[in-house]
mmCIF file of C-alpha atoms and ligand atoms in Angstrom:
data_model
loop_
_atom_site.group_PDB
_atom_site.id
_atom_site.type_symbol
_atom_site.label_atom_id
_atom_site.label_comp_id
_atom_site.label_asym_id
_atom_site.label_seq_id
_atom_site.Cartn_x
_atom_site.Cartn_y
_atom_site.Cartn_z
ATOM 1 C CA UNK J 14 4.054 -18.174 99.464
ATOM 2 C CA UNK J 15 2.679 -15.253 100.588
ATOM 3 C CA UNK J 16 2.992 -14.038 104.825
ATOM 4 C CA UNK J 17 -0.324 -12.695 104.769
ATOM 5 C CA UNK J 18 -1.305 -11.482 108.824
ATOM 6 C CA UNK J 19 -4.547 -10.358 109.816
ATOM 7 C CA UNK J 20 -5.880 -7.708 111.990
ATOM 8 C CA UNK J 21 -9.892 -8.478 113.739
ATOM 9 C CA UNK J 22 -8.258 -12.055 112.716
ATOM 10 C CA UNK J 23 -11.172 -13.764 114.783
ATOM 11 C CA UNK J 24 -14.217 -11.336 113.569
ATOM 12 C CA UNK J 25 -16.344 -12.327 110.900
ATOM 13 C CA UNK J 26 -14.385 -10.978 108.056
ATOM 14 C CA UNK J 27 -10.970 -12.700 109.868
ATOM 15 C CA UNK J 28 -12.312 -15.891 109.987
ATOM 16 C CA UNK J 29 -13.652 -15.266 105.855
ATOM 17 C CA UNK J 30 -9.853 -13.788 105.907
ATOM 18 C CA UNK J 31 -8.307 -17.150 106.447
ATOM 19 C CA UNK J 32 -9.993 -19.219 104.810
ATOM 20 C CA UNK J 33 -9.263 -16.899 101.527
ATOM 21 C CA UNK J 34 -5.645 -17.253 102.890
ATOM 22 C CA UNK J 35 -5.789 -20.934 102.968
ATOM 23 C CA UNK J 36 -7.565 -21.594 100.205
ATOM 24 C CA UNK J 37 -5.038 -18.374 97.664
ATOM 25 C CA UNK J 38 -2.285 -21.042 99.033
ATOM 26 C CA UNK J 39 -0.651 -18.498 101.090
ATOM 27 C CA UNK J 40 0.483 -18.338 104.386
ATOM 28 C CA UNK J 41 -1.816 -17.252 107.703
ATOM 29 C CA UNK J 42 1.089 -15.075 109.204
ATOM 30 C CA UNK J 43 -1.010 -14.839 112.411
ATOM 31 C CA UNK J 44 -3.663 -12.835 113.458
ATOM 32 C CA UNK J 45 -4.180 -10.435 116.079
ATOM 33 C CA UNK J 46 -7.670 -8.723 117.593
ATOM 34 C CA UNK J 47 -8.398 -6.289 120.828
ATOM 35 C CA UNK J 48 -5.177 -6.206 122.728
ATOM 36 C CA UNK J 49 -3.426 -7.670 120.262
ATOM 37 C CA UNK J 50 0.521 -6.138 119.101
ATOM 38 C CA UNK J 51 0.259 -5.214 115.206
ATOM 39 C CA UNK J 52 3.976 -4.392 115.791
ATOM 40 C CA UNK J 53 4.880 -8.323 116.150
ATOM 41 C CA UNK J 54 2.600 -9.108 113.315
ATOM 42 C CA UNK J 55 3.902 -7.076 111.003
ATOM 43 C CA UNK J 56 7.678 -7.704 112.018
ATOM 44 C CA UNK J 57 6.116 -11.549 111.020
ATOM 45 C CA UNK J 58 4.153 -10.701 107.446
ATOM 46 C CA UNK J 59 4.535 -9.535 104.121
ATOM 47 C CA UNK J 60 1.692 -7.661 103.964
ATOM 48 C CA UNK J 61 -1.347 -6.669 106.389
ATOM 49 C CA UNK J 62 -5.291 -6.921 105.593
ATOM 50 C CA UNK J 63 -6.868 -5.501 108.994
ATOM 51 C CA UNK J 64 -10.585 -5.621 109.276
ATOM 52 C CA UNK J 65 -11.043 -4.755 112.583
ATOM 53 C CA UNK J 66 -12.329 -1.593 114.119
ATOM 54 C CA UNK J 67 -11.617 2.582 113.307
ATOM 55 C CA UNK J 68 -10.035 2.973 116.965
ATOM 56 C CA UNK J 69 -7.170 -0.065 116.087
ATOM 57 C CA UNK J 70 -6.211 1.960 112.792
ATOM 58 C CA UNK J 71 -3.648 4.312 114.079
ATOM 59 C CA UNK J 72 -1.658 1.331 116.023
ATOM 60 C CA UNK J 73 -1.742 -0.908 112.665
ATOM 61 C CA UNK J 74 -0.092 2.472 110.605
ATOM 62 C CA UNK J 75 2.514 3.111 112.758
ATOM 63 C CA UNK J 76 2.964 -0.592 112.707
ATOM 64 C CA UNK J 77 3.243 -1.230 109.416
ATOM 65 C CA UNK J 78 4.772 1.945 108.755
ATOM 66 C CA UNK J 79 7.842 1.012 111.630
ATOM 67 C CA UNK J 80 8.367 -2.357 109.114
ATOM 68 C CA UNK J 81 7.587 -0.935 106.380
ATOM 69 C CA UNK J 82 4.909 -3.629 105.619
ATOM 70 C CA UNK J 83 1.789 -2.907 102.975
ATOM 71 C CA UNK J 84 -1.209 -2.805 104.264
ATOM 72 C CA UNK J 85 -5.286 -3.260 102.974
ATOM 73 C CA UNK J 86 -7.529 -1.800 105.523
ATOM 74 C CA UNK J 87 -11.476 -2.595 104.973
ATOM 75 C CA UNK J 88 -12.076 -1.249 108.496
ATOM 76 C CA UNK J 89 -15.486 0.735 107.982
ATOM 77 C CA UNK J 90 -16.976 3.706 109.991
ATOM 78 C CA UNK J 91 -13.964 5.723 109.349
ATOM 79 C CA UNK J 92 -14.282 9.431 110.383
ATOM 80 C CA UNK J 93 -11.964 12.346 107.875
ATOM 81 C CA UNK J 94 -8.907 12.162 111.332
ATOM 82 C CA UNK J 95 -8.527 8.356 109.271
ATOM 83 C CA UNK J 96 -8.080 9.517 106.513
ATOM 84 C CA UNK J 97 -5.446 11.766 107.224
ATOM 85 C CA UNK J 98 -3.871 8.989 109.237
ATOM 86 C CA UNK J 99 -3.991 6.917 105.917
ATOM 87 C CA UNK J 100 -2.512 9.747 103.662
ATOM 88 C CA UNK J 101 0.137 10.429 105.939
ATOM 89 C CA UNK J 102 1.067 6.753 106.200
ATOM 90 C CA UNK J 103 0.575 6.562 102.295
ATOM 91 C CA UNK J 104 4.021 8.769 102.105
ATOM 92 C CA UNK J 105 5.921 6.192 103.450
ATOM 93 C CA UNK J 106 4.520 2.695 102.702
ATOM 94 C CA UNK J 107 2.391 1.622 100.135
ATOM 95 C CA UNK J 108 -1.466 1.730 101.971
ATOM 96 C CA UNK J 109 -5.002 0.433 100.091
ATOM 97 C CA UNK J 110 -8.220 1.605 102.008
ATOM 98 C CA UNK J 111 -11.790 0.886 100.787
ATOM 99 C CA UNK J 112 -15.230 -0.325 102.376
ATOM 100 C CA UNK J 113 -15.552 -2.299 99.839
ATOM 101 C CA UNK J 114 -12.844 -5.534 98.155
ATOM 102 C CA UNK J 115 -15.746 -7.330 96.525
ATOM 103 C CA UNK J 116 -15.347 -7.036 92.053
ATOM 104 C CA UNK J 117 -18.825 -6.484 91.696
ATOM 105 C CA UNK J 118 -19.293 -3.591 94.176
ATOM 106 C CA UNK J 119 -15.420 -1.891 92.592
ATOM 107 C CA UNK J 120 -17.165 -2.140 89.016
ATOM 108 C CA UNK J 121 -20.632 -0.881 90.623
ATOM 109 C CA UNK J 122 -19.155 2.114 91.417
ATOM 110 C CA UNK J 123 -18.047 2.968 88.190
ATOM 111 C CA UNK J 124 -21.299 2.667 86.899
ATOM 112 C CA UNK J 125 -22.895 4.478 89.480
ATOM 113 C CA UNK J 126 -19.995 7.808 88.427
ATOM 114 C CA UNK J 127 -20.971 7.007 84.528
ATOM 115 C CA UNK J 128 -24.913 7.539 85.443
ATOM 116 C CA UNK J 129 -24.687 10.386 86.916
ATOM 117 C CA UNK J 130 -22.377 12.224 85.020
ATOM 118 C CA UNK J 131 -25.057 11.823 82.461
ATOM 119 C CA UNK J 132 -28.175 11.781 84.233
ATOM 120 C CA UNK J 133 -28.832 15.593 85.289
ATOM 121 C CA UNK J 134 -30.011 16.749 88.705
ATOM 122 C CA UNK J 135 -33.670 15.941 88.000
ATOM 123 C CA UNK J 136 -32.890 12.689 88.661
ATOM 124 C CA UNK J 137 -32.459 12.348 92.780
ATOM 125 C CA UNK J 138 -30.104 10.490 93.661
ATOM 126 C CA UNK J 139 -30.717 7.788 97.526
ATOM 127 C CA UNK J 140 -28.385 4.989 98.492
ATOM 128 C CA UNK J 141 -29.800 2.114 100.425
ATOM 129 C CA UNK J 142 -28.118 -0.783 102.321
ATOM 130 C CA UNK J 143 -28.611 -3.229 104.244
ATOM 131 C CA UNK J 144 -26.986 -5.314 106.496
ATOM 132 C CA UNK J 145 -27.041 -8.233 109.448
ATOM 133 C CA UNK J 146 -27.863 -7.058 112.625
ATOM 134 C CA UNK J 147 -24.745 -6.739 113.892
ATOM 135 C CA UNK J 148 -22.766 -4.151 112.212
ATOM 136 C CA UNK J 149 -22.248 -1.099 114.348
ATOM 137 C CA UNK J 150 -21.727 1.754 111.610
ATOM 138 C CA UNK J 151 -23.912 3.541 109.603
ATOM 139 C CA UNK J 152 -23.931 4.331 105.894
ATOM 140 C CA UNK J 153 -22.123 1.371 105.394
ATOM 141 C CA UNK J 154 -18.826 1.814 104.416
ATOM 142 C CA UNK J 155 -19.952 1.066 100.137
ATOM 143 C CA UNK J 156 -22.712 3.499 100.914
ATOM 144 C CA UNK J 157 -20.469 6.077 101.255
ATOM 145 C CA UNK J 158 -17.896 4.870 98.294
ATOM 146 C CA UNK J 159 -21.161 4.920 96.067
ATOM 147 C CA UNK J 160 -22.341 8.080 96.622
ATOM 148 C CA UNK J 161 -18.654 9.677 96.329
ATOM 149 C CA UNK J 162 -18.658 8.079 93.197
ATOM 150 C CA UNK J 163 -22.224 9.723 92.046
ATOM 151 C CA UNK J 164 -20.096 12.786 93.515
ATOM 152 C CA UNK J 165 -17.302 12.554 91.377
ATOM 153 C CA UNK J 166 -19.715 11.897 88.287
ATOM 154 C CA UNK J 167 -21.872 15.292 89.198
ATOM 155 C CA UNK J 168 -18.557 17.461 89.955
ATOM 156 C CA UNK J 169 -19.569 17.927 93.330
ATOM 157 C CA UNK J 170 -18.173 17.179 96.812
ATOM 158 C CA UNK J 171 -20.226 14.346 99.268
ATOM 159 C CA UNK J 172 -19.968 16.533 102.201
ATOM 160 C CA UNK J 173 -21.819 19.799 100.771
ATOM 161 C CA UNK J 174 -25.145 16.765 98.826
ATOM 162 C CA UNK J 175 -25.043 13.939 101.140
ATOM 163 C CA UNK J 176 -28.518 13.821 103.724
ATOM 164 C CA UNK J 177 -27.623 11.003 106.131
ATOM 165 C CA UNK J 178 -31.325 9.736 107.268
ATOM 166 C CA UNK J 179 -34.026 11.482 107.584
ATOM 167 C CA UNK J 180 -36.953 11.950 110.456
ATOM 168 C CA UNK J 181 -39.624 15.050 111.207
ATOM 169 C CA UNK J 182 -41.019 17.020 108.906
ATOM 170 C CA UNK J 183 -38.036 17.037 106.440
ATOM 171 C CA UNK J 184 -39.029 19.504 103.939
ATOM 172 C CA UNK J 185 -39.103 18.300 100.307
ATOM 173 C CA UNK J 186 -36.481 16.503 99.094
ATOM 174 C CA UNK J 187 -33.357 19.289 97.957
ATOM 175 C CA UNK J 188 -32.556 19.366 94.092
ATOM 176 C CA UNK J 189 -28.878 17.756 93.753
ATOM 177 C CA UNK J 190 -28.559 16.087 97.092
ATOM 178 C CA UNK J 191 -27.598 12.669 97.474
ATOM 179 C CA UNK J 192 -30.121 10.500 100.620
ATOM 180 C CA UNK J 193 -28.567 7.639 102.521
ATOM 181 C CA UNK J 194 -30.703 4.914 103.739
ATOM 182 C CA UNK J 195 -29.769 2.398 106.581
ATOM 183 C CA UNK J 196 -31.198 -1.428 107.522
ATOM 184 C CA UNK J 197 -30.287 -3.617 109.775
ATOM 185 C CA UNK J 198 -31.445 -7.673 110.518
ATOM 186 C CA UNK J 199 -31.213 -10.613 110.974
ATOM 187 C CA UNK J 200 -27.630 -12.389 108.306
ATOM 188 C CA UNK J 201 -27.445 -10.543 105.274
ATOM 189 C CA UNK J 202 -23.998 -10.274 104.463
ATOM 190 C CA UNK J 203 -24.574 -6.517 102.733
ATOM 191 C CA UNK J 204 -26.788 -5.657 99.965
ATOM 192 C CA UNK J 205 -26.578 -1.732 98.274
ATOM 193 C CA UNK J 206 -28.754 0.028 95.370
ATOM 194 C CA UNK J 207 -28.531 3.247 94.156
ATOM 195 C CA UNK J 208 -31.717 4.688 92.716
ATOM 196 C CA UNK J 209 -31.594 7.326 90.424
ATOM 197 C CA UNK J 210 -35.128 8.636 90.596
ATOM 198 C CA UNK J 211 -36.765 10.823 88.600
ATOM 199 C CA UNK J 212 -40.354 12.098 86.962
ATOM 200 C CA UNK J 213 -41.942 9.143 85.506
ATOM 201 C CA UNK J 214 -38.801 6.917 85.179
ATOM 202 C CA UNK J 215 -36.329 5.582 88.009
ATOM 203 C CA UNK J 216 -33.337 3.085 87.830
ATOM 204 C CA UNK J 217 -31.698 1.067 90.358
ATOM 205 C CA UNK J 218 -28.557 -0.326 90.046
ATOM 206 C CA UNK J 219 -27.992 -2.888 92.796
ATOM 207 C CA UNK J 220 -25.429 -5.476 94.923
ATOM 208 C CA UNK J 221 -26.344 -8.030 96.795
ATOM 209 C CA UNK J 222 -23.413 -10.199 98.322
ATOM 210 C CA UNK J 223 -24.856 -13.289 99.104
ATOM 211 C CA UNK J 224 -21.380 -14.992 102.017
ATOM 212 C CA UNK J 225 -18.836 -12.593 103.349
ATOM 213 C CA UNK J 226 -16.278 -14.604 100.889
ATOM 214 C CA UNK J 227 -16.479 -12.008 98.086
ATOM 215 C CA UNK J 228 -15.328 -9.410 100.329
ATOM 216 C CA UNK J 229 -12.409 -11.942 101.667
ATOM 217 C CA UNK J 230 -11.453 -12.836 98.027
ATOM 218 C CA UNK J 231 -10.675 -9.176 97.031
ATOM 219 C CA UNK J 232 -9.111 -8.239 99.697
ATOM 220 C CA UNK J 233 -6.320 -11.459 99.523
ATOM 221 C CA UNK J 234 -6.070 -10.340 96.042
ATOM 222 C CA UNK J 235 -5.470 -6.391 97.016
ATOM 223 C CA UNK J 236 -2.311 -7.946 99.530
ATOM 224 C CA UNK J 237 -0.839 -9.822 96.434
ATOM 225 C CA UNK J 238 -1.066 -6.652 94.460
ATOM 226 C CA UNK J 239 0.231 -4.309 96.944
ATOM 227 C CA UNK J 240 3.113 -6.346 97.295
ATOM 228 C CA UNK J 241 5.853 -4.364 95.820
ATOM 229 C CA UNK J 242 3.991 -1.279 95.206
ATOM 230 C CA UNK J 243 5.804 1.978 95.585
ATOM 231 C CA UNK J 244 4.553 4.286 98.662
ATOM 232 C CA UNK J 245 1.601 5.540 98.040
ATOM 233 C CA UNK J 246 -2.895 5.188 98.617
ATOM 234 C CA UNK J 247 -4.215 2.857 96.108
ATOM 235 C CA UNK J 248 -7.781 1.632 95.346
ATOM 236 C CA UNK J 249 -9.361 -1.224 94.229
ATOM 237 C CA UNK J 250 -10.287 -0.202 90.649
ATOM 238 C CA UNK J 251 -6.254 -0.444 90.408
ATOM 239 C CA UNK J 252 -6.133 -4.066 91.714
ATOM 240 C CA UNK J 253 -8.772 -5.455 89.268
ATOM 241 C CA UNK J 254 -7.425 -3.406 86.686
ATOM 242 C CA UNK J 255 -11.382 -1.687 85.911
HETATM 243 N N1 NDP V 325 -14.223 -3.341 102.777
HETATM 244 C C1 NDP V 325 -14.832 -4.484 102.753
HETATM 245 O O1 NDP V 325 -15.361 -5.436 102.051
HETATM 246 C C2 NDP V 325 -15.874 -4.480 104.283
HETATM 247 C C3 NDP V 325 -15.489 -4.045 104.956
HETATM 248 N N2 NDP V 325 -16.275 -5.066 106.728
HETATM 249 C C4 NDP V 325 -15.816 -4.201 107.731
HETATM 250 O O2 NDP V 325 -14.667 -4.961 108.321
HETATM 251 C C5 NDP V 325 -14.541 -4.389 109.965
HETATM 252 C C6 NDP V 325 -15.143 -5.844 110.327
HETATM 253 O O3 NDP V 325 -16.196 -6.768 110.335
HETATM 254 P P1 NDP V 325 -16.598 -7.636 110.657
HETATM 255 O O4 NDP V 325 -15.769 -8.760 111.134
HETATM 256 O O5 NDP V 325 -17.993 -7.759 110.107
HETATM 257 O O6 NDP V 325 -17.051 -7.116 112.595
HETATM 258 P P2 NDP V 325 -16.147 -7.900 113.682
HETATM 259 O O7 NDP V 325 -17.128 -7.393 115.206
HETATM 260 O O8 NDP V 325 -17.306 -9.556 113.460
HETATM 261 O O9 NDP V 325 -14.797 -8.553 114.065
HETATM 262 C C7 NDP V 325 -13.879 -7.295 114.444
HETATM 263 C C8 NDP V 325 -12.482 -7.989 114.800
HETATM 264 O O10 NDP V 325 -11.908 -6.748 114.924
HETATM 265 C C9 NDP V 325 -11.393 -6.819 116.144
HETATM 266 N N3 NDP V 325 -11.192 -5.738 117.140
HETATM 267 C C10 NDP V 325 -11.675 -4.851 117.614
HETATM 268 N N4 NDP V 325 -11.175 -3.797 117.669
HETATM 269 C C11 NDP V 325 -9.408 -4.124 117.801
HETATM 270 C C12 NDP V 325 -8.317 -3.393 117.754
HETATM 271 N N5 NDP V 325 -7.812 -2.785 118.556
HETATM 272 N N6 NDP V 325 -7.341 -4.480 117.098
HETATM 273 C C13 NDP V 325 -7.253 -5.181 116.716
HETATM 274 N N7 NDP V 325 -8.687 -5.661 116.763
HETATM 275 C C14 NDP V 325 -9.432 -5.412 116.677
HETATM 276 C C15 NDP V 325 -12.330 -7.736 117.169
HETATM 277 O O11 NDP V 325 -11.741 -7.988 118.272
HETATM 278 P P3 NDP V 325 -12.034 -8.709 120.065
HETATM 279 O O12 NDP V 325 -13.891 -9.450 119.276
HETATM 280 O O13 NDP V 325 -11.845 -8.958 120.713
HETATM 281 O O14 NDP V 325 -13.100 -6.809 120.204
HETATM 282 C C16 NDP V 325 -13.063 -8.559 115.814
HETATM 283 O O15 NDP V 325 -12.454 -10.216 116.245
HETATM 284 C C17 NDP V 325 -15.954 -3.670 109.886
HETATM 285 O O16 NDP V 325 -15.548 -2.273 110.046
HETATM 286 C C18 NDP V 325 -16.573 -3.859 109.179
HETATM 287 O O17 NDP V 325 -17.787 -2.639 108.023
HETATM 288 C C19 NDP V 325 -16.838 -6.271 106.397
HETATM 289 C C20 NDP V 325 -16.646 -6.317 105.269
HETATM 290 C C21 NDP V 325 -16.996 -6.030 103.906
HETATM 291 O O1 LIG V 326 -19.936 -4.329 107.993
HETATM 292 C C1 LIG V 326 -19.693 -5.486 107.607
HETATM 293 O O2 LIG V 326 -20.528 -6.844 107.325
HETATM 294 C C2 LIG V 326 -19.540 -5.082 105.578
HETATM 295 N N1 LIG V 326 -19.476 -3.643 105.694
HETATM 296 C C3 LIG V 326 -18.676 -2.764 104.902
HETATM 297 C C4 LIG V 326 -19.396 -2.066 104.601
HETATM 298 O O3 LIG V 326 -19.382 -1.385 105.652
HETATM 299 O O4 LIG V 326 -19.911 -1.572 103.382
HETATM 300 C C5 LIG V 326 -19.152 -3.919 103.555
HETATM 301 C C6 LIG V 326 -20.170 -4.867 103.448
HETATM 302 O O5 LIG V 326 -20.986 -4.508 102.704
HETATM 303 C C7 LIG V 326 -19.999 -5.835 104.671
#
């Protein structure tokens, strides 16, 4: 039986994760929220699962490094400096970070990369996401993950091409850019659409999450998978064999 420690355990995802831990027959090693001690949690866990807040990341990684415990990070709203911290932690422990742990989005990112690699720059790419009214970050981690997939398919860097929201006299759309738009409201668990728009034809890939169980299930699968792996930074496609 695997002991799974949850960071952000009282949150929306924390609750879904506790249910998924029980459903998978694992042991809930304990959970922490703001003000909790990640080191004590890591000491009693075989693996940590972090769905909390970007401000917690450094302490959570330190606890995982100190104890040698692998960590799955689902927290979004991460900035470049957070990714440096993850890269540096991955030198000594196994780390998996993703903006979306669901099977559907993991497969979708492959499809988007493939489409972007085959469709030329005359196909504009726009990513639209909708989330519940309590979500604090935008664009969503998933939208950014899908944007990265599109950029990889095109052989460009997302940071050079991303247009994150438009307002006012923006001018005509610049060829090759990848646009993002975010809607917030209600209780939507997470909807994402990647639009490829050309003259006279459009192709849209969509993923609709009906509840948080899909993220929790994927996160527990990642937690099971990462135990015993060599230090390194891993991805959801590796977990799901895609
Ligand atoms: N990768 C994926 O597949 C998914 C990722 N997410 C991401 O997961 C994160 C959590 O989402 P959600 O559960 O909806 O958010 P909630 O706000 O419901 O929960 C966040 C939890 O994290 C806790 N927390 C905040 N700061 C810290 C800290 N410094 N140390 C430990 N715990 C802390 C909060 O505690 P307190 O209330 O005490 O502040 C709260 O219990 C978000 O970044 C979200 O985008 C969500 C769904 C899927
Ligand atoms: O905050 C959420 O709820 C979600 N966050 C993740 C994201 O930012 O993409 C994943 C999912 O869409 C739900």
